[in-house]
CSV table of N, CA and C in Angstrom, one decimal:
chain,number,residue,atom,x,y,z
A,79,MET,N,-6.7,-127.3,105.3
A,79,MET,CA,-7.7,-126.4,104.8
A,79,MET,C,-8.9,-126.5,105.7
A,80,ARG,N,-9.2,-127.7,106.2
A,80,ARG,CA,-10.3,-127.9,107.1
A,80,ARG,C,-10.2,-127.2,108.4
A,81,HIS,N,-8.9,-127.1,108.9
A,81,HIS,CA,-8.7,-126.4,110.2
A,81,HIS,C,-8.9,-124.9,110.0
A,82,LEU,N,-8.6,-124.4,108.9
A,82,LEU,CA,-8.8,-123.0,108.7
A,82,LEU,C,-10.3,-122.6,108.7
A,83,VAL,N,-11.1,-123.5,108.0
A,83,VAL,CA,-12.6,-123.3,108.0
A,83,VAL,C,-13.1,-123.4,109.4
A,84,VAL,N,-12.7,-124.4,110.2
A,84,VAL,CA,-13.2,-124.6,111.5
A,84,VAL,C,-12.8,-123.4,112.4
A,85,ALA,N,-11.5,-123.0,112.3
A,85,ALA,CA,-11.1,-121.9,113.1
A,85,ALA,C,-11.9,-120.6,112.8
A,86,ALA,N,-12.1,-120.3,111.5
A,86,ALA,CA,-12.8,-119.1,111.1
A,86,ALA,C,-14.3,-119.2,111.6
A,87,SER,N,-14.9,-120.4,111.5
A,87,SER,CA,-16.3,-120.5,112.0
A,87,SER,C,-16.4,-120.4,113.5
A,88,MET,N,-15.4,-120.9,114.2
A,88,MET,CA,-15.4,-120.7,115.7
A,88,MET,C,-15.2,-119.3,116.0
A,89,LEU,N,-14.3,-118.6,115.3
A,89,LEU,CA,-14.1,-117.1,115.6
A,89,LEU,C,-15.4,-116.3,115.3
A,90,LEU,N,-16.0,-116.6,114.2
A,90,LEU,CA,-17.3,-115.9,113.9
A,90,LEU,C,-18.4,-116.2,115.0
A,91,GLY,N,-18.4,-117.5,115.4
A,91,GLY,CA,-19.4,-117.9,116.4
A,91,GLY,C,-19.1,-117.2,117.7
A,92,ALA,N,-17.8,-117.1,118.1
A,92,ALA,CA,-17.5,-116.4,119.4
A,92,ALA,C,-17.8,-114.9,119.3
A,93,LEU,N,-17.5,-114.3,118.2
A,93,LEU,CA,-17.8,-112.9,118.0
A,93,LEU,C,-19.3,-112.6,118.0
A,94,ALA,N,-20.1,-113.5,117.4
A,94,ALA,CA,-21.6,-113.3,117.4
A,94,ALA,C,-22.1,-113.5,118.8
A,95,ILE,N,-21.6,-114.5,119.6
A,95,ILE,CA,-22.1,-114.7,120.9
A,95,ILE,C,-21.7,-113.5,121.8
A,96,THR,N,-20.4,-113.0,121.7
A,96,THR,CA,-20.0,-111.9,122.5
A,96,THR,C,-20.7,-110.6,122.3
A,97,PHE,N,-20.9,-110.2,121.0
A,97,PHE,CA,-21.6,-109.0,120.7
A,97,PHE,C,-23.1,-109.1,120.9
A,98,GLY,N,-23.6,-110.3,120.8
A,98,GLY,CA,-25.0,-110.5,121.1
A,98,GLY,C,-25.3,-110.4,122.6
A,99,ALA,N,-24.5,-110.9,123.4
A,99,ALA,CA,-24.6,-110.8,124.8
A,99,ALA,C,-24.4,-109.4,125.3
A,100,ALA,N,-23.5,-108.7,124.7
A,100,ALA,CA,-23.2,-107.3,125.0
A,100,ALA,C,-24.5,-106.4,124.7
A,101,ASN,N,-25.1,-106.7,123.5
A,101,ASN,CA,-26.3,-106.0,123.1
A,101,ASN,C,-27.4,-106.2,124.1
A,102,VAL,N,-27.6,-107.5,124.5
A,102,VAL,CA,-28.7,-107.8,125.4
A,102,VAL,C,-28.4,-107.1,126.8
A,103,LEU,N,-27.2,-107.2,127.3
A,103,LEU,CA,-26.9,-106.6,128.6
A,103,LEU,C,-27.0,-105.1,128.5
A,104,GLN,N,-26.6,-104.5,127.4
A,104,GLN,CA,-26.8,-103.0,127.3
A,104,GLN,C,-28.3,-102.6,127.3
A,105,GLY,N,-29.1,-103.4,126.6
A,105,GLY,CA,-30.5,-103.2,126.6
A,105,GLY,C,-31.2,-103.3,127.9
A,106,VAL,N,-30.7,-104.3,128.7
A,106,VAL,CA,-31.3,-104.5,130.1
A,106,VAL,C,-30.8,-103.3,131.0
A,107,ALA,N,-29.6,-102.9,130.8
A,107,ALA,CA,-29.0,-101.8,131.7
A,107,ALA,C,-29.7,-100.5,131.4
A,108,THR,N,-30.0,-100.2,130.2
A,108,THR,CA,-30.6,-98.9,129.8
A,108,THR,C,-32.1,-98.9,129.8
A,109,ALA,N,-32.7,-100.0,130.0
A,109,ALA,CA,-34.2,-100.1,129.9
A,109,ALA,C,-34.9,-99.3,131.0
A,110,GLY,N,-34.3,-99.4,132.2
A,110,GLY,CA,-35.0,-98.7,133.3
A,110,GLY,C,-34.3,-97.4,133.7
A,111,ALA,N,-33.5,-96.9,132.9
A,111,ALA,CA,-32.8,-95.6,133.2
A,111,ALA,C,-33.7,-94.5,132.9
A,112,SER,N,-33.9,-93.6,134.0
A,112,SER,CA,-34.7,-92.4,133.8
A,112,SER,C,-33.8,-91.2,133.6
A,113,LYS,N,-32.5,-91.3,133.6
A,113,LYS,CA,-31.6,-90.2,133.4
A,113,LYS,C,-31.5,-90.0,131.9
A,114,PRO,N,-31.0,-88.8,131.5
A,114,PRO,CA,-30.7,-88.6,130.1
A,114,PRO,C,-29.6,-89.5,129.6
A,115,ALA,N,-29.6,-89.8,128.3
A,115,ALA,CA,-28.7,-90.7,127.7
A,115,ALA,C,-27.3,-90.1,127.7
A,116,GLU,N,-27.2,-88.8,127.7
A,116,GLU,CA,-25.8,-88.2,127.6
A,116,GLU,C,-25.2,-88.1,129.0
A,117,PRO,N,-24.2,-88.8,129.3
A,117,PRO,CA,-23.6,-88.8,130.7
A,117,PRO,C,-22.8,-87.6,131.0
A,118,PHE,N,-22.4,-86.8,130.0
A,118,PHE,CA,-21.5,-85.7,130.2
A,118,PHE,C,-22.2,-84.3,130.2
A,119,VAL,N,-23.4,-84.3,130.6
A,119,VAL,CA,-24.1,-83.0,130.7
A,119,VAL,C,-23.7,-82.4,132.0
A,120,VAL,N,-23.3,-81.1,131.9
A,120,VAL,CA,-22.8,-80.4,133.1
A,120,VAL,C,-23.6,-79.1,133.2
A,121,ASP,N,-23.7,-78.6,134.4
A,121,ASP,CA,-24.4,-77.3,134.7
A,121,ASP,C,-23.5,-76.2,134.2
A,122,ALA,N,-24.1,-75.1,133.9
A,122,ALA,CA,-23.4,-73.9,133.5
A,122,ALA,C,-22.5,-73.4,134.6
A,123,ALA,N,-21.3,-73.0,134.3
A,123,ALA,CA,-20.4,-72.5,135.3
A,123,ALA,C,-20.8,-71.1,135.7
A,124,GLY,N,-20.7,-70.8,137.0
A,124,GLY,CA,-21.0,-69.5,137.5
A,124,GLY,C,-19.8,-68.5,137.2
A,125,PRO,N,-20.0,-67.3,137.6
A,125,PRO,CA,-18.9,-66.3,137.4
A,125,PRO,C,-17.7,-66.7,138.3
A,126,ALA,N,-16.5,-66.4,137.8
A,126,ALA,CA,-15.3,-66.7,138.6
A,126,ALA,C,-15.2,-65.8,139.8
A,127,THR,N,-14.8,-66.3,140.9
A,127,THR,CA,-14.5,-65.5,142.1
A,127,THR,C,-13.1,-65.6,142.4
A,128,LYS,N,-12.6,-64.5,143.0
A,128,LYS,CA,-11.2,-64.5,143.4
A,128,LYS,C,-11.0,-65.3,144.7
A,129,PRO,N,-10.2,-66.4,144.7
A,129,PRO,CA,-10.1,-67.2,146.0
A,129,PRO,C,-9.3,-66.4,147.0
A,130,PHE,N,-9.4,-66.9,148.2
A,130,PHE,CA,-8.7,-66.4,149.3
A,130,PHE,C,-7.3,-66.9,149.2
A,131,GLY,N,-6.4,-66.2,148.5
A,131,GLY,CA,-5.1,-66.7,148.1
A,131,GLY,C,-4.0,-66.3,148.9
A,132,ILE,N,-2.8,-66.6,148.4
A,132,ILE,CA,-1.6,-66.4,149.1
A,132,ILE,C,-1.3,-64.9,149.4
A,133,THR,N,-1.8,-64.0,148.5
A,133,THR,CA,-1.5,-62.6,148.7
A,133,THR,C,-2.2,-62.1,150.0
A,134,LYS,N,-3.3,-62.6,150.3
A,134,LYS,CA,-4.0,-62.2,151.6
A,134,LYS,C,-3.3,-62.7,152.8
A,135,ARG,N,-2.8,-63.9,152.7
A,135,ARG,CA,-2.0,-64.5,153.8
A,135,ARG,C,-0.7,-63.8,154.0
A,136,ILE,N,-0.1,-63.4,152.9
A,136,ILE,CA,1.2,-62.7,153.0
A,136,ILE,C,1.0,-61.3,153.6
A,137,SER,N,-0.1,-60.6,153.3
A,137,SER,CA,-0.3,-59.3,153.9
A,137,SER,C,-0.7,-59.5,155.4
A,138,GLN,N,-1.4,-60.5,155.7
A,138,GLN,CA,-1.7,-60.8,157.1
A,138,GLN,C,-0.4,-61.1,157.9
A,139,THR,N,0.5,-61.8,157.3
A,139,THR,CA,1.8,-62.1,157.9
A,139,THR,C,2.6,-60.8,158.1
A,140,HIS,N,2.7,-60.0,157.1
A,140,HIS,CA,3.4,-58.7,157.2
A,140,HIS,C,2.8,-57.9,158.3
A,141,GLU,N,1.5,-57.8,158.4
A,141,GLU,CA,0.9,-57.0,159.5
A,141,GLU,C,1.3,-57.6,160.8
A,142,SER,N,1.2,-58.9,161.0
A,142,SER,CA,1.6,-59.4,162.3
A,142,SER,C,3.0,-59.2,162.7
A,143,VAL,N,3.9,-59.2,161.7
A,143,VAL,CA,5.3,-58.9,161.9
A,143,VAL,C,5.5,-57.5,162.3
A,144,ARG,N,4.8,-56.5,161.7
A,144,ARG,CA,4.9,-55.1,162.0
A,144,ARG,C,4.4,-54.9,163.4
A,145,VAL,N,3.3,-55.6,163.8
A,145,VAL,CA,2.8,-55.4,165.2
A,145,VAL,C,3.8,-55.9,166.2
A,146,GLU,N,4.4,-57.1,165.9
A,146,GLU,CA,5.4,-57.6,166.8
A,146,GLU,C,6.6,-56.8,166.9
A,147,ALA,N,7.0,-56.1,165.8
A,147,ALA,CA,8.2,-55.3,165.8
A,147,ALA,C,7.9,-54.0,166.6
A,148,ARG,N,6.7,-53.5,166.6
A,148,ARG,CA,6.4,-52.3,167.4
A,148,ARG,C,6.4,-52.7,168.8
A,149,LEU,N,5.9,-53.9,169.2
A,149,LEU,CA,5.8,-54.3,170.6
A,149,LEU,C,7.2,-54.5,171.1
A,150,THR,N,8.1,-55.1,170.3
A,150,THR,CA,9.5,-55.3,170.9
A,150,THR,C,10.4,-54.1,170.9
A,151,ASN,N,10.0,-53.0,170.2
A,151,ASN,CA,10.8,-51.8,170.2
A,151,ASN,C,10.5,-51.0,171.4
A,152,TRP,N,9.4,-51.2,172.2
A,152,TRP,CA,9.1,-50.4,173.3
A,152,TRP,C,10.0,-50.6,174.4
């Protein structure tokens, strides 16, 4: 029975030390912070633009094939 009391008291002591140290370290880390506390603040998204995609490249390729076909038919 004595071992159970000693183990429980050691566990409680370790938890108190761990969370106490974490609290102190968090206080030190956030004391000099000039940023807002919310780390997930993002700017508003702008309007969507159509990217220079595959359709433009395909049309350019078709045009170059047409030009080469006209040149080889001469």
